[in-house]
mmCIF file of C-alpha atoms in Angstrom:
data_model
loop_
_atom_site.group_PDB
_atom_site.id
_atom_site.type_symbol
_atom_site.label_atom_id
_atom_site.label_comp_id
_atom_site.label_asym_id
_atom_site.label_seq_id
_atom_site.Cartn_x
_atom_site.Cartn_y
_atom_site.Cartn_z
ATOM 1 C CA MET A 1 52.356 162.495 97.226
ATOM 2 C CA LYS A 2 50.489 165.171 99.211
ATOM 3 C CA THR A 3 47.179 163.947 97.839
ATOM 4 C CA PHE A 4 47.977 160.383 98.887
ATOM 5 C CA ARG A 5 48.821 161.492 102.464
ATOM 6 C CA LEU A 6 45.652 163.581 102.699
ATOM 7 C CA THR A 7 43.576 160.733 101.355
ATOM 8 C CA SER A 8 45.196 158.308 103.806
ATOM 9 C CA PHE A 9 44.706 160.739 106.682
ATOM 10 C CA ALA A 10 41.064 161.281 105.697
ATOM 11 C CA SER A 11 40.514 157.527 105.535
ATOM 12 C CA VAL A 12 41.937 157.059 109.030
ATOM 13 C CA LEU A 13 39.715 159.855 110.390
ATOM 14 C CA CYS A 14 36.693 158.350 108.695
ATOM 15 C CA LEU A 15 37.417 154.884 110.135
ATOM 16 C CA ALA A 16 37.947 156.359 113.587
ATOM 17 C CA ALA A 17 34.653 158.237 113.387
ATOM 18 C CA CYS A 18 32.821 155.115 112.220
ATOM 19 C CA SER A 19 34.201 153.032 115.054
ATOM 20 C CA GLN A 20 33.092 155.661 117.588
ATOM 21 C CA ASN A 21 29.504 155.384 116.358
ATOM 22 C CA GLU A 22 29.407 151.622 116.867
ATOM 23 C CA GLN A 23 27.698 150.325 119.986
ATOM 24 C CA PRO A 24 30.018 148.709 122.506
ATOM 25 C CA PRO A 25 29.790 144.941 122.538
ATOM 26 C CA VAL A 26 27.275 143.500 124.965
ATOM 27 C CA HIS A 27 28.989 141.765 127.862
ATOM 28 C CA VAL A 28 27.995 138.133 128.041
ATOM 29 C CA THR A 29 29.081 136.313 131.148
ATOM 30 C CA ALA A 30 31.109 133.175 130.674
ATOM 31 C CA TYR A 31 29.270 131.510 133.547
ATOM 32 C CA LYS A 32 26.094 129.546 133.038
ATOM 33 C CA PRO A 33 25.314 127.401 136.047
ATOM 34 C CA VAL A 34 23.660 124.195 134.928
ATOM 35 C CA ALA A 35 24.333 121.885 137.853
ATOM 36 C CA THR A 36 22.752 122.627 141.221
ATOM 37 C CA VAL A 37 24.505 122.831 144.568
ATOM 38 C CA GLN A 38 23.181 119.335 145.262
ATOM 39 C CA ASP A 39 24.550 118.083 141.898
ATOM 40 C CA ILE A 40 27.975 119.560 142.636
ATOM 41 C CA MET A 41 28.012 118.034 146.107
ATOM 42 C CA GLN A 42 27.055 114.601 144.780
ATOM 43 C CA SER A 43 29.228 114.647 141.661
ATOM 44 C CA ILE A 44 32.303 116.649 142.618
ATOM 45 C CA VAL A 45 32.688 117.574 146.296
ATOM 46 C CA ASP A 46 31.714 114.277 147.941
ATOM 47 C CA PRO A 47 33.762 112.008 145.647
ATOM 48 C CA ALA A 48 36.833 114.262 145.902
ATOM 49 C CA ALA A 49 36.603 114.574 149.696
ATOM 50 C CA ASP A 50 35.931 110.847 150.108
ATOM 51 C CA SER A 51 38.988 110.029 147.997
ATOM 52 C CA LEU A 52 41.158 112.288 150.134
ATOM 53 C CA TRP A 53 39.801 110.835 153.387
ATOM 54 C CA GLU A 54 40.213 107.286 152.105
ATOM 55 C CA SER A 55 43.758 107.862 150.842
ATOM 56 C CA VAL A 56 45.126 107.296 154.361
ATOM 57 C CA GLU A 57 43.635 104.501 156.450
ATOM 58 C CA THR A 58 44.616 102.209 159.264
ATOM 59 C CA THR A 59 42.718 98.941 159.432
ATOM 60 C CA VAL A 60 43.063 96.624 162.402
ATOM 61 C CA ILE A 61 42.685 92.961 161.517
ATOM 62 C CA ALA A 62 43.391 89.705 163.354
ATOM 63 C CA LYS A 63 46.910 89.543 161.875
ATOM 64 C CA GLY A 64 47.736 93.147 162.892
ATOM 65 C CA THR A 65 47.219 96.479 161.219
ATOM 66 C CA GLU A 66 47.153 97.444 157.578
ATOM 67 C CA GLU A 67 48.348 100.916 156.715
ATOM 68 C CA LYS A 68 47.101 102.536 153.535
ATOM 69 C CA GLN A 69 48.668 105.753 152.283
ATOM 70 C CA PRO A 70 49.986 107.112 149.018
ATOM 71 C CA ARG A 71 53.504 105.837 148.407
ATOM 72 C CA THR A 72 54.243 105.852 144.686
ATOM 73 C CA ASP A 73 54.424 108.860 142.378
ATOM 74 C CA GLU A 74 51.234 107.675 140.684
ATOM 75 C CA GLU A 75 49.354 107.346 144.008
ATOM 76 C CA TRP A 76 50.412 110.856 145.059
ATOM 77 C CA LYS A 77 49.394 112.168 141.634
ATOM 78 C CA THR A 78 45.939 110.600 141.981
ATOM 79 C CA VAL A 79 45.435 112.063 145.455
ATOM 80 C CA ARG A 80 46.608 115.444 144.167
ATOM 81 C CA HIS A 81 43.986 115.348 141.398
ATOM 82 C CA HIS A 82 41.283 114.814 144.020
ATOM 83 C CA ALA A 83 42.590 117.759 146.069
ATOM 84 C CA ILE A 84 42.567 120.040 143.028
ATOM 85 C CA THR A 85 39.027 118.909 142.246
ATOM 86 C CA LEU A 86 37.948 119.771 145.788
ATOM 87 C CA VAL A 87 39.675 123.162 145.744
ATOM 88 C CA GLU A 88 38.093 124.175 142.453
ATOM 89 C CA SER A 89 34.658 122.852 143.414
ATOM 90 C CA ALA A 90 34.517 125.597 146.043
ATOM 91 C CA ASN A 91 34.863 128.171 143.262
ATOM 92 C CA VAL A 92 32.155 126.492 141.193
ATOM 93 C CA LEU A 93 29.698 126.464 144.102
ATOM 94 C CA VAL A 94 29.579 130.261 144.320
ATOM 95 C CA ILE A 95 28.972 131.056 140.665
ATOM 96 C CA PRO A 96 26.073 133.533 140.702
ATOM 97 C CA GLY A 97 22.704 132.117 139.756
ATOM 98 C CA ARG A 98 23.359 128.601 141.029
ATOM 99 C CA HIS A 99 20.313 126.938 142.577
ATOM 100 C CA VAL A 100 20.271 124.475 145.445
ATOM 101 C CA VAL A 101 18.153 122.007 143.444
ATOM 102 C CA HIS A 102 16.398 122.058 140.092
ATOM 103 C CA THR A 103 12.922 123.587 140.040
ATOM 104 C CA SER A 104 10.259 121.253 141.443
ATOM 105 C CA LYS A 105 12.902 118.900 142.849
ATOM 106 C CA SER A 106 13.672 118.243 146.487
ATOM 107 C CA LEU A 107 16.854 117.487 148.321
ATOM 108 C CA GLU A 108 18.049 113.914 148.148
ATOM 109 C CA ASP A 109 17.867 113.640 151.947
ATOM 110 C CA ALA A 110 14.667 115.693 152.377
ATOM 111 C CA HIS A 111 13.052 112.747 154.166
ATOM 112 C CA VAL A 112 15.570 112.943 157.034
ATOM 113 C CA ALA A 113 14.293 114.670 160.169
ATOM 114 C CA GLY A 114 15.826 118.100 160.711
ATOM 115 C CA ILE A 115 16.864 118.676 157.089
ATOM 116 C CA ASN A 116 15.896 122.086 155.753
ATOM 117 C CA LYS A 117 13.715 122.302 152.675
ATOM 118 C CA ALA A 118 15.499 123.233 149.466
ATOM 119 C CA GLU A 119 13.609 126.536 149.243
ATOM 120 C CA ASP A 120 14.678 127.440 152.791
ATOM 121 C CA ILE A 121 18.312 126.752 151.950
ATOM 122 C CA GLN A 122 17.983 128.763 148.738
ATOM 123 C CA LYS A 123 16.528 131.683 150.680
ATOM 124 C CA LEU A 124 19.394 131.587 153.198
ATOM 125 C CA ILE A 125 21.918 131.666 150.348
ATOM 126 C CA ASP A 126 20.061 134.362 148.385
ATOM 127 C CA ASP A 127 19.601 136.559 151.473
ATOM 128 C CA ASN A 128 23.288 136.425 152.368
ATOM 129 C CA PRO A 129 25.482 135.202 149.492
ATOM 130 C CA GLU A 130 28.580 136.471 151.306
ATOM 131 C CA ALA A 131 27.981 133.953 154.110
ATOM 132 C CA PHE A 132 27.645 131.104 151.614
ATOM 133 C CA GLU A 133 30.797 132.294 149.896
ATOM 134 C CA SER A 134 32.646 132.298 153.226
ATOM 135 C CA TYR A 135 31.788 128.613 153.694
ATOM 136 C CA ALA A 136 33.037 127.911 150.172
ATOM 137 C CA VAL A 137 36.240 129.827 150.937
ATOM 138 C CA ALA A 138 36.735 127.661 154.044
ATOM 139 C CA LEU A 139 36.308 124.533 151.906
ATOM 140 C CA ARG A 140 38.780 125.863 149.354
ATOM 141 C CA ALA A 141 41.318 126.680 152.093
ATOM 142 C CA ALA A 142 40.931 123.180 153.539
ATOM 143 C CA GLY A 143 41.511 121.725 150.083
ATOM 144 C CA GLU A 144 44.575 123.926 149.660
ATOM 145 C CA GLN A 145 45.854 122.586 152.994
ATOM 146 C CA ALA A 146 45.478 119.057 151.619
ATOM 147 C CA LEU A 147 47.186 120.088 148.391
ATOM 148 C CA ALA A 148 50.166 121.488 150.318
ATOM 149 C CA ALA A 149 50.421 118.263 152.343
ATOM 150 C CA ILE A 150 50.301 116.215 149.157
ATOM 151 C CA ASP A 151 52.954 118.322 147.454
ATOM 152 C CA ALA A 152 55.150 117.849 150.533
ATOM 153 C CA ARG A 153 54.248 114.132 150.638
ATOM 154 C CA ASP A 154 53.443 114.638 154.294
ATOM 155 C CA VAL A 155 50.979 111.934 155.353
ATOM 156 C CA PRO A 156 50.281 113.315 158.879
ATOM 157 C CA ALA A 157 49.590 116.759 157.375
ATOM 158 C CA LEU A 158 47.236 115.124 154.856
ATOM 159 C CA VAL A 159 45.355 113.479 157.733
ATOM 160 C CA ASN A 160 45.105 116.859 159.494
ATOM 161 C CA ALA A 161 43.858 118.452 156.294
ATOM 162 C CA GLY A 162 41.200 115.748 156.113
ATOM 163 C CA GLY A 163 39.956 116.900 159.516
ATOM 164 C CA THR A 164 39.912 120.506 158.318
ATOM 165 C CA ILE A 165 37.929 119.485 155.225
ATOM 166 C CA ASP A 166 35.430 117.634 157.415
ATOM 167 C CA ALA A 167 35.052 120.672 159.696
ATOM 168 C CA ALA A 168 34.524 123.020 156.721
ATOM 169 C CA CYS A 169 31.836 120.740 155.288
ATOM 170 C CA GLU A 170 30.119 120.278 158.631
ATOM 171 C CA GLN A 171 29.994 124.009 159.411
ATOM 172 C CA CYS A 172 28.245 124.735 156.117
ATOM 173 C CA HIS A 173 25.858 121.822 156.521
ATOM 174 C CA LEU A 174 24.994 122.870 160.072
ATOM 175 C CA HIS A 175 24.110 126.338 158.818
ATOM 176 C CA TYR A 176 22.186 125.430 155.661
ATOM 177 C CA TRP A 177 21.208 121.777 155.506
ATOM 178 C CA TYR A 178 20.454 120.641 159.014
ATOM 179 C CA PRO A 179 20.419 123.538 161.456
ATOM 180 C CA ASN A 180 17.470 122.019 163.308
ATOM 181 C CA THR A 181 18.955 118.628 164.103
ATOM 182 C CA PHE A 182 19.553 117.625 167.693
ATOM 183 C CA ARG A 183 23.215 117.836 168.680
ATOM 184 C CA PRO A 184 24.146 116.559 172.123
ATOM 185 C CA ASN A 185 26.486 118.788 174.102
#
């Protein structure tokens, strides 16, 4: 019995010593940005924000006004999905290593007067990633405001959140995309 215990103890010590000699596993990040900032804006942010803005509308026609807003459980669920998409898109935007556009590509609206070049935007982001992150945080907070309004089924609060989303988008765009455009006072 003593021999068995000593053998078992020796085996445990040997295994422990072997595991200490192994190299620690190499950390591989789970993030691999494939889409660019422009791709995310076109494919995720814009459609989600547009859906939120368009979820509440008042249209004046000859016969009076038409009011559009989520009313059924399914309509609220759909609007909620768009809010979650917007909230999470802010997190996706700031994944390290994300580029503004793919190499040798230009911005979709590069032909518009006052629009920064993609490389200028990239430099602004690379030189101060914390500033870019703060704009993303503002977008996420605006999306969370919309999400809270949706969960409360509060249409006026959803409209207000839409204004906050618009302001968050515009502040970022004014800083990065079109800081040189003329803005009347």
